Structure formats: structure tokens, C-alpha cells
Amino acid sequence: MLRLPALEHLSVSKAAWDSIRSSLPVPKVLAPLRVLRLFTKGRAGMLAHRVLDLSLETLWIAELCPQLRTHLEVLALPAESVRVSLITASSWPHLRELFLYGCCPILDAPLLQMFDMLPKLRAFTLAVAVARGEASLILCPRNSRRSPDISGLRRLTLASTSPKDGIFVHVPPELEELSLRDVPRFYERRRWGSGTPLDRAYGTHVLSCGDVLSIFRTMPRLAALNHLELVVIEDEHELDLLAYIAGSCSQLASFEFHCYRNVAEYDDLVNAPLAVPLDVLGKALATFRSLRVVRLNIDLPWSEVTISEHYDRWFADGVTYAQTIAQTIAWAVPWLDAVCVLVRDESNLHQWSMWTVDESCGDVQIREFERLRGVQYKQTSVHPVSRAIDAYRSAERHCEEDAVVKVIETHPHTSSTRTSCLEAISTPGAPSPAAGSALAAS
């Protein structure tokens, strides 16, 4: 395949690395690839459960990528099989998007030097898990004499980061998308309590609200920011953080907010109250005047540890609680197109339940996309669907698996239906990924 003369785009999803081993040595004459994505969902989780020999994978990447360097525009790689020197050794004159995911890369060169070799970089993702006991990854030490030129950057995703990272000083005000997230997802590692393979393998590097507020005060005002994802541990700075973002990010249309209760032990979640009540959170979000889609995980999303007064334990599925969240936020922010709430379904899979918001008749109403089967959904309102889907195209850039979504719109006053199909590959950095109305959470 690598020899095909017309091949410009190669994406290997859920890659079977055994097949890659058979391609060694790398051919001397390669296809003129502009896009190369080697991507496996849940890579960090897989490596936490078993030890893999990655030496051949590392060798394959080290042999292949330098030969593609002069014409690659998009590159996504498993970070634990990437030596940083692979990027820093020579210039990548046309590379616009670089995605490193999984576990910590091989740090045989300073991470900061990567930006010197990426003059056209517009999207950068370092979504990696850090081994337990190791410090957060720092792209730019604050005492560094080097100033990275990332003025062209428009999308930035960082996991296992720190407010001490000097990279935030250099973020351009034209940034359009920002994600400060966790790898692996906190709700996955805490699903069965402490002592899981994920807990033993990786440290918990989730920023506090105060940490993120410090980061935002370091950056310039992000007036062009359209999409924001934050994963935080709640503290007394939560409302201050939201107020600061609302004031400095005037064009924010899509906001994904994971906020976890600050407890020392997993069992404490049963009795720990939320630091910011639901109605107060709604009032805080009401200051985001451009907001169109909000995705909320303001509590651990499974019913066993939900302590909200709105939750009906009789049903033991969290549906009542999730809908209450959606309705409360919709009343507070009636100009939203959609509210999404992270839930865990009967198969123990995390997904976003989505409600569209309709205020056309005076009263604010929400209508749910109901699960039919697989990833098919129906809903009973027409107005906000297209706008919500458009906003989701930005939000779902960080989705970690292919998505095919069917939306069946049922007219409220007739029994007729119409069906439209949205189909795309939502691998990291896809130029225009399709929106999932309720996708399995990454």
C-alpha cells in the first residue's frame, strides 16, 4: 500500500500493529502521502493492561516518517513509539497538524524544539498519559531562553499539562479551539474505584479550577476562541473561572466542561456535595452570550455515586438526573441549540445524551435525541438541529473513533418523518468531522 503512486491520504484506525511489522523494512520509494494517521482508540488503556513490545513499531515510524517529511501536511502517531528527535532533527515545511496520543513520547530531545521545525503548524495535540509518579509534561519551561513561534496555531489540545508551562504565554490571540483534558478519561479510571490497572499505571493529572484560571490569566484574551474543552477538579475558583472565560472569550460557541468533586477517596463521592449547585452553574453559563452547544459532565456520570436532589434512585439509571441538568441549563441559557450530558448507559458505556433547545413558543423546552439502536437517534424538534450539528463539527474534532450518525426528525404535529444521514471519519484533526448527537465518549 505504501508504494501506491496516487496514495495521498492514509488513516489506519484501530491499527493492527502486527500487520505493520510485516512491512519492515520500509520501502525506499513511497507514495506521496500528505496525510498519515496511525490511530487506535483507548491506546493508553490497552498499554495499562498488558506489556507490549513496541520496538518494531518505533523502528517502523522512525524509518517511515523522515521519508515523508517534505510533503506531509497532517501526522497522527502513537506518542510512546515516537522519539521527539524524529520531529526536531529536520524541518517539516508543510506540516499543518501534528497529533501525538497515547502515552508519553520518548524524550530524547526537548519538546520545545519541535515548534522550531514546524513553521506552518496550525493544530497541535499532545494527548498523552503520564506514568504514575512522573511529573506533568512541560512544553516550555518558564525559565527557557527560547520563545517558540506558534503564532500560526489555531487549535491546541494538551493533556497532563501544568499551569507552570510557559507555552501558554505564547498562545496567539487568534486561537480558535482549546482543549485542556485528561488521558485516560477520569470517568473511566474511576469507574470501578481505585486500584484499577489505569490507576496503577498512570498518575492523575487533572487541573483544578484555580490552575485553569491561572492559565487563562497567563494567555492573551482569546477573542476568536470558538470551542473550549476543560477537565477540572472543583474548588472555590470555579465561578471565577467561568466568569473570566465568559469575559475573555466572546465568540465561544461550543463548551465542553468536565468538573469533578474534590474528594480524597472514591467512596467519599457518595456523600460529597457539588461545590456549585446546578442553578448557580446555569446562571454562570448565562453570561456566555455566543454559546450554542454545551456538553456537561458536572458530576461522575453513573448513578451509584450521584447525590443530586434531582436524582431518582428508584430508576437507578440516571435518566431523571441527566434530564434535570439539561432542563435547568436550558432555562438559564435559552439561546442554546443543544445541551449534552455525559451518562453511562445500561451497557456501562459512556455517551453524550443530547437535548435540543426550543424557545420559539415562548416557553423554553428541550427535546431529547432518543436512542433507537447503535448510534441512531430520533428527536421531535426541527429548528435547532442543523445549527447544533454545525457547532458539533467543531466540538467533535477530539472524538476518538469513526462516527456514523442518523438523525430522524419527527414533525411534532404530524406522524411523518424524514431521515438525513451524516457520515464522516472523526479521527483526530479531521478537517470537517461529522457531529455525533450522542457518541460514545472518548
Coordinates of C-alpha atoms in Angstrom, one line a residue:
M1 CA 0.0 0.0 0.0
L2 CA 2.8 2.4 0.8
R3 CA 4.0 2.1 -2.8
L4 CA 0.8 3.2 -4.4
P5 CA 1.7 6.1 -6.7
A6 CA -1.6 8.0 -6.2
L7 CA -2.0 7.5 -2.4
E8 CA -2.0 10.8 -0.6
H9 CA -4.2 10.1 2.5
L10 CA -3.6 7.0 4.8
S11 CA -5.6 6.6 8.0
V12 CA -5.1 3.4 10.0
S13 CA -7.9 3.2 12.5
K14 CA -7.8 0.7 15.4
A15 CA -4.4 -0.3 13.9
A16 CA -3.3 -3.9 14.0
W17 CA 0.4 -3.3 14.6
D18 CA 1.2 -6.9 13.7
S19 CA 0.5 -6.1 10.1
I20 CA 2.8 -3.1 10.3
R21 CA 5.7 -5.3 11.4
S22 CA 5.4 -7.2 8.2
S23 CA 6.1 -4.1 6.2
L24 CA 9.7 -3.7 7.5
P25 CA 11.9 -2.6 6.0
V26 CA 10.1 0.5 4.8
P27 CA 10.1 0.7 1.0
K28 CA 12.6 3.2 -0.5
V29 CA 10.0 4.5 -2.9
L30 CA 6.9 5.7 -1.1
A31 CA 3.5 7.1 -2.0
P32 CA 3.3 10.9 -2.0
L33 CA 1.4 10.9 1.3
R34 CA 0.1 14.3 2.6
V35 CA -1.9 12.8 5.4
L36 CA -0.8 9.9 7.7
R37 CA -2.8 8.9 10.7
L38 CA -2.0 5.9 12.8
F39 CA -4.7 5.8 15.4
T40 CA -6.0 3.4 18.0
K41 CA -8.8 4.3 20.4
G42 CA -8.0 3.6 24.1
R43 CA -4.3 3.2 23.5
A44 CA -3.3 4.3 27.0
G45 CA -5.8 1.8 28.5
M46 CA -4.5 -1.0 26.4
L47 CA -1.0 -0.4 27.5
A48 CA -2.0 -0.2 31.1
H49 CA -3.4 -3.8 30.9
R50 CA -0.6 -5.5 29.2
V51 CA 3.1 -5.0 28.3
L52 CA 3.7 -4.7 24.6
D53 CA 7.0 -4.8 22.7
L54 CA 6.9 -1.5 20.9
S55 CA 10.4 -1.7 19.5
L56 CA 9.4 -2.7 16.0
E57 CA 6.7 -0.1 15.9
T58 CA 9.1 2.6 17.0
L59 CA 11.6 1.5 14.3
W60 CA 8.9 1.5 11.6
I61 CA 7.8 5.0 12.5
A62 CA 11.4 6.2 12.6
E63 CA 12.1 4.8 9.2
L64 CA 8.9 5.9 7.5
C65 CA 8.3 9.5 8.7
P66 CA 11.6 11.1 7.6
Q67 CA 11.0 9.9 4.1
L68 CA 7.6 11.7 4.1
R69 CA 8.8 14.8 5.9
T70 CA 9.0 17.2 3.0
H71 CA 5.4 16.8 1.9
L72 CA 3.3 15.6 4.9
E73 CA 0.6 18.1 6.0
V74 CA -1.2 16.0 8.7
L75 CA 0.5 13.5 11.0
A76 CA -1.0 11.5 13.9
L77 CA 1.1 9.0 15.8
P78 CA 1.1 6.9 19.0
A79 CA 3.4 9.0 21.1
E80 CA 5.0 6.2 23.1
S81 CA 6.6 5.0 19.9
V82 CA 7.8 8.4 18.8
R83 CA 11.2 9.8 19.7
V84 CA 11.0 13.6 20.0
S85 CA 14.2 13.8 17.9
L86 CA 12.1 12.5 15.0
I87 CA 10.4 15.9 14.9
T88 CA 13.4 18.0 15.9
A89 CA 16.0 16.6 13.6
S90 CA 14.9 18.4 10.4
S91 CA 12.2 20.9 9.2
W92 CA 8.7 19.8 8.3
P93 CA 8.0 22.5 5.8
H94 CA 4.3 21.7 5.1
L95 CA 3.1 20.0 8.3
R96 CA 0.0 21.9 9.5
E97 CA -1.4 19.4 12.0
L98 CA 0.5 17.2 14.5
F99 CA -1.2 14.8 16.8
L100 CA 0.6 12.7 19.5
Y101 CA -1.6 10.5 21.6
G102 CA -1.4 7.5 24.0
C103 CA 1.5 7.6 26.5
C104 CA 4.5 9.8 27.0
P105 CA 6.8 10.1 24.0
I106 CA 10.5 9.2 24.1
L107 CA 12.0 12.4 25.4
D108 CA 15.4 12.2 23.7
A109 CA 15.2 15.9 22.8
P110 CA 13.4 18.9 24.3
L111 CA 9.7 19.1 23.4
L112 CA 10.1 22.9 22.9
Q113 CA 12.4 22.3 19.9
M114 CA 9.6 20.7 17.9
F115 CA 8.0 24.1 17.2
D116 CA 11.2 25.3 15.6
M117 CA 10.8 22.6 12.9
L118 CA 7.1 23.2 12.3
P119 CA 6.8 26.6 10.6
K120 CA 3.2 26.1 9.3
L121 CA 1.8 24.4 12.4
R122 CA -1.9 25.2 12.9
A123 CA -3.1 22.3 15.1
F124 CA -1.1 20.6 17.8
T125 CA -2.3 17.8 20.1
L126 CA -0.3 16.2 22.9
A127 CA -3.0 14.0 24.5
V128 CA -0.8 11.5 26.5
A129 CA -0.9 9.8 29.8
V130 CA 2.0 10.2 32.2
A131 CA 3.3 7.3 34.2
R132 CA 2.3 7.2 37.9
G133 CA 4.8 9.2 40.0
E134 CA 6.0 11.2 37.0
A135 CA 5.6 15.0 36.7
S136 CA 3.3 16.7 34.2
L137 CA 4.7 17.3 30.8
I138 CA 6.1 20.8 30.3
L139 CA 6.4 22.0 26.7
C140 CA 8.1 25.3 27.5
P141 CA 9.9 25.7 30.9
R142 CA 9.3 29.2 32.2
N143 CA 13.0 29.9 32.6
S144 CA 13.6 29.0 29.0
R145 CA 15.5 31.5 26.9
R146 CA 13.8 30.2 23.8
S147 CA 10.5 31.7 22.6
P148 CA 8.6 29.2 20.4
D149 CA 6.9 30.7 17.4
I150 CA 3.4 29.3 17.5
S151 CA 1.7 32.4 16.1
G152 CA 0.0 30.4 13.4
L153 CA -1.6 28.0 15.9
R154 CA -5.4 27.8 15.8
R155 CA -6.1 24.5 17.6
L156 CA -4.4 23.3 20.8
T157 CA -5.0 20.2 22.8
L158 CA -3.0 19.3 25.9
A159 CA -3.4 16.6 28.5
S160 CA -1.3 16.0 31.6
T161 CA -0.3 19.7 31.5
S162 CA 0.6 22.2 34.2
P163 CA -0.1 25.9 34.9
K164 CA 3.7 26.2 35.2
D165 CA 4.1 25.5 31.5
G166 CA 5.4 28.6 29.8
I167 CA 3.7 27.6 26.5
F168 CA 0.6 29.5 27.5
V169 CA 2.4 32.8 27.4
H170 CA 2.9 32.3 23.7
V171 CA -0.6 31.2 22.7
P172 CA -1.8 33.5 19.9
P173 CA -5.0 35.5 20.5
E174 CA -6.3 34.1 17.2
L175 CA -6.6 30.6 18.7
E176 CA -9.9 29.1 17.7
E177 CA -10.0 25.8 19.7
L178 CA -8.5 24.8 23.1
S179 CA -8.7 21.6 25.0
L180 CA -7.2 21.0 28.4
R181 CA -8.2 17.5 29.1
D182 CA -7.3 14.2 30.8
V183 CA -5.8 11.0 29.4
P184 CA -7.1 8.4 30.2
R185 CA -10.5 9.8 31.0
F186 CA -11.1 10.3 34.7
Y187 CA -14.5 8.7 34.5
E188 CA -13.0 5.6 33.0
R189 CA -10.3 5.2 35.6
R190 CA -12.7 5.7 38.5
R191 CA -15.5 3.5 37.1
W192 CA -14.7 0.6 39.4
G193 CA -13.0 2.6 42.2
S194 CA -9.3 2.8 43.0
G195 CA -6.7 0.1 42.4
T196 CA -7.5 -0.5 38.7
P197 CA -4.8 -1.0 36.1
L198 CA -5.2 2.6 34.9
D199 CA -4.6 3.8 38.5
R200 CA -1.6 1.7 38.9
A201 CA -0.1 2.7 35.5
Y202 CA -0.8 6.4 35.3
G203 CA -0.9 9.5 37.5
T204 CA -4.0 11.6 37.9
H205 CA -3.1 14.9 36.2
V206 CA -6.4 16.8 36.4
L207 CA -6.2 20.5 36.8
S208 CA -8.1 22.4 39.5
C209 CA -10.3 25.3 38.6
G210 CA -7.7 27.6 40.1
D211 CA -5.0 26.1 37.9
V212 CA -7.0 26.7 34.8
L213 CA -7.9 30.2 35.9
S214 CA -4.1 30.9 36.3
I215 CA -3.6 29.5 32.7
F216 CA -6.3 31.8 31.3
R217 CA -4.8 34.8 33.0
T218 CA -1.4 33.9 31.5
M219 CA -2.8 33.8 28.0
P220 CA -4.0 36.8 25.9
R221 CA -7.7 37.3 25.6
L222 CA -8.9 34.6 23.2
A223 CA -11.5 36.7 21.3
A224 CA -11.5 34.2 18.4
L225 CA -12.0 31.1 20.5
N226 CA -14.9 29.0 19.2
H227 CA -14.6 25.7 21.0
L228 CA -13.3 25.0 24.5
E229 CA -12.9 21.8 26.5
L230 CA -11.9 21.8 30.1
V231 CA -11.5 18.9 32.6
V232 CA -11.1 20.2 36.2
I233 CA -11.4 19.3 39.8
E234 CA -13.8 21.7 41.5
D235 CA -12.6 24.3 44.0
E236 CA -13.5 27.7 45.3
H237 CA -12.4 29.3 42.0
E238 CA -15.0 27.6 39.7
L239 CA -17.3 30.5 39.3
D240 CA -14.4 32.9 39.0
L241 CA -13.0 30.7 36.2
L242 CA -16.3 30.7 34.3
A243 CA -16.7 34.4 34.7
Y244 CA -13.2 35.0 33.3
I245 CA -13.8 32.8 30.3
A246 CA -17.1 34.5 29.6
G247 CA -15.4 37.9 29.6
S248 CA -12.4 37.0 27.6
C249 CA -13.8 34.5 25.0
S250 CA -16.6 36.5 23.5
Q251 CA -17.1 34.2 20.5
L252 CA -17.2 30.9 22.3
A253 CA -19.9 28.8 20.7
S254 CA -19.1 25.3 22.0
F255 CA -18.1 24.5 25.6
E256 CA -17.4 21.0 27.0
F257 CA -17.0 21.1 30.8
H258 CA -16.0 18.1 32.9
C259 CA -16.0 19.2 36.6
Y260 CA -15.3 16.5 39.3
R261 CA -15.9 16.7 43.0
N262 CA -12.8 17.3 45.1
V263 CA -12.7 14.2 47.3
A264 CA -9.7 12.2 48.6
E265 CA -11.2 8.8 48.3
Y266 CA -13.6 7.2 45.8
D267 CA -16.1 6.1 48.4
D268 CA -16.4 9.8 49.6
L269 CA -18.2 10.6 46.4
V270 CA -21.4 9.1 47.8
N271 CA -21.8 12.0 50.3
A272 CA -19.8 14.8 48.9
P273 CA -22.0 17.7 47.7
L274 CA -21.3 19.7 44.5
A275 CA -19.3 22.9 45.2
V276 CA -21.5 24.8 42.7
P277 CA -25.2 24.0 42.7
L278 CA -26.9 23.3 39.4
D279 CA -28.9 26.5 39.2
V280 CA -25.8 28.6 40.1
L281 CA -23.9 26.9 37.2
G282 CA -26.8 27.8 34.9
K283 CA -26.5 31.5 35.9
A284 CA -22.8 31.4 35.3
L285 CA -23.3 29.9 31.8
A286 CA -25.9 32.6 31.1
T287 CA -23.0 35.1 30.8
F288 CA -21.8 33.2 27.7
R289 CA -23.7 35.2 25.1
S290 CA -22.4 33.4 22.0
L291 CA -22.8 29.9 23.4
R292 CA -24.7 27.4 21.2
V293 CA -23.7 23.9 22.4
V294 CA -22.7 22.9 25.9
R295 CA -21.5 19.5 27.0
L296 CA -21.5 18.9 30.7
N297 CA -20.1 16.3 33.0
I298 CA -20.5 18.2 36.3
D299 CA -20.7 15.0 38.4
L300 CA -19.5 11.5 37.9
P301 CA -22.0 10.3 35.3
W302 CA -23.1 7.0 36.8
S303 CA -26.0 6.6 39.2
E304 CA -24.2 4.8 42.1
V305 CA -22.5 8.0 43.3
T306 CA -25.0 10.7 42.2
I307 CA -26.1 12.7 45.2
S308 CA -28.2 15.3 43.5
E309 CA -31.6 16.0 45.0
H310 CA -33.0 15.7 41.5
Y311 CA -31.8 12.1 41.0
D312 CA -34.5 9.4 41.3
R313 CA -32.7 6.4 42.7
W314 CA -35.8 4.2 42.1
F315 CA -35.0 4.0 38.4
A316 CA -31.3 3.6 39.0
D317 CA -30.2 4.8 35.6
G318 CA -29.5 8.5 36.0
V319 CA -32.0 9.5 33.3
T320 CA -34.0 11.8 35.6
Y321 CA -30.9 13.5 36.8
A322 CA -29.4 14.0 33.3
Q323 CA -32.7 15.5 32.0
T324 CA -32.9 17.8 35.0
I325 CA -29.4 19.1 34.2
A326 CA -30.4 19.7 30.6
Q327 CA -33.6 21.5 31.5
T328 CA -32.0 23.7 34.2
I329 CA -29.3 24.8 31.9
A330 CA -31.7 25.4 29.0
W331 CA -33.9 27.6 31.2
A332 CA -30.8 29.6 32.2
V333 CA -29.4 29.8 28.7
P334 CA -32.4 29.7 26.3
W335 CA -30.4 30.7 23.2
L336 CA -28.6 27.4 23.2
D337 CA -29.1 25.0 20.3
A338 CA -28.3 21.9 22.3
V339 CA -27.4 20.7 25.8
C340 CA -25.5 17.4 26.2
V341 CA -25.0 15.5 29.4
L342 CA -22.5 12.7 29.9
V343 CA -24.2 9.5 31.1
R344 CA -23.4 5.8 31.4
D345 CA -25.9 3.5 29.7
E346 CA -27.1 0.1 30.6
S347 CA -24.1 -1.5 28.8
N348 CA -21.7 0.5 31.0
L349 CA -20.7 2.7 28.1
H350 CA -20.3 6.4 28.4
Q351 CA -22.0 8.6 25.9
W352 CA -23.4 12.1 25.5
S353 CA -27.2 12.3 25.8
M354 CA -28.3 15.3 23.8
W355 CA -31.3 17.6 24.1
T356 CA -32.2 20.4 21.6
V357 CA -33.5 23.7 23.0
D358 CA -36.6 25.4 21.6
E359 CA -37.9 28.7 22.8
S360 CA -39.9 29.5 19.6
C361 CA -43.2 29.3 21.5
G362 CA -42.2 31.5 24.4
D363 CA -41.5 28.7 26.9
V364 CA -38.1 27.1 26.9
Q365 CA -38.5 23.4 26.0
I366 CA -36.0 20.6 25.5
R367 CA -36.4 17.6 23.3
E368 CA -34.2 14.6 23.6
F369 CA -32.5 12.6 20.8
E370 CA -33.7 9.2 21.8
R371 CA -31.5 6.2 21.3
L372 CA -33.0 3.7 18.8
R373 CA -30.2 1.3 18.2
G374 CA -26.4 1.6 17.8
V375 CA -25.7 5.2 17.0
Q376 CA -29.2 6.0 15.6
Y377 CA -31.3 8.7 17.2
K378 CA -34.6 10.4 16.7
Q379 CA -35.9 13.7 18.0
T380 CA -39.1 15.7 17.9
S381 CA -37.9 19.2 17.0
V382 CA -36.7 20.5 13.7
H383 CA -35.5 24.1 14.5
P384 CA -32.1 23.8 16.2
V385 CA -30.9 20.5 14.6
S386 CA -28.8 22.0 11.8
R387 CA -27.2 24.6 14.0
A388 CA -26.4 22.1 16.7
I389 CA -24.9 19.8 14.2
D390 CA -22.7 22.5 12.8
A391 CA -21.5 23.5 16.2
Y392 CA -20.8 19.9 16.9
R393 CA -18.5 19.7 13.9
S394 CA -16.1 21.8 15.9
A395 CA -16.6 20.0 19.2
E396 CA -16.2 16.5 17.8
R397 CA -12.7 17.2 16.4
H398 CA -11.5 15.5 19.6
C399 CA -13.7 12.4 19.2
E400 CA -11.6 9.3 19.1
E401 CA -13.4 6.9 16.8
D402 CA -15.3 6.8 13.5
A403 CA -18.8 8.1 13.7
V404 CA -21.9 7.5 11.6
V405 CA -25.0 9.3 12.9
K406 CA -28.5 9.0 11.6
V407 CA -30.9 11.8 12.7
I408 CA -34.6 11.1 12.2
E409 CA -36.6 14.3 12.6
T410 CA -40.3 13.8 13.6
H411 CA -42.6 16.7 13.0
P412 CA -44.5 17.4 16.2
H413 CA -47.9 17.9 14.6
T414 CA -47.8 15.1 12.1
S415 CA -46.8 11.4 12.0
S416 CA -44.5 11.9 9.1
T417 CA -40.7 11.6 9.4
R418 CA -37.8 12.5 7.3
T419 CA -34.3 11.0 7.5
S420 CA -30.9 12.5 6.9
C421 CA -27.6 10.8 7.2
L422 CA -24.4 12.4 8.4
E423 CA -21.3 10.4 7.8
A424 CA -17.7 11.1 8.3
I425 CA -14.5 9.8 9.8
S426 CA -13.9 11.7 13.1
T427 CA -10.3 10.8 13.6
P428 CA -8.2 13.5 15.4
G429 CA -7.8 16.6 13.3
A430 CA -10.3 15.6 10.5
P431 CA -11.0 18.8 8.6
S432 CA -14.8 18.6 8.9
P433 CA -15.8 15.7 11.1
A434 CA -19.5 14.8 11.4
A435 CA -21.3 15.5 14.6
G436 CA -22.5 12.8 16.8
S437 CA -25.7 13.6 18.7
A438 CA -24.8 11.1 21.4
L439 CA -21.5 9.4 20.7
A440 CA -19.6 7.0 22.9
A441 CA -17.4 9.4 25.0
S442 CA -13.8 9.4 24.2

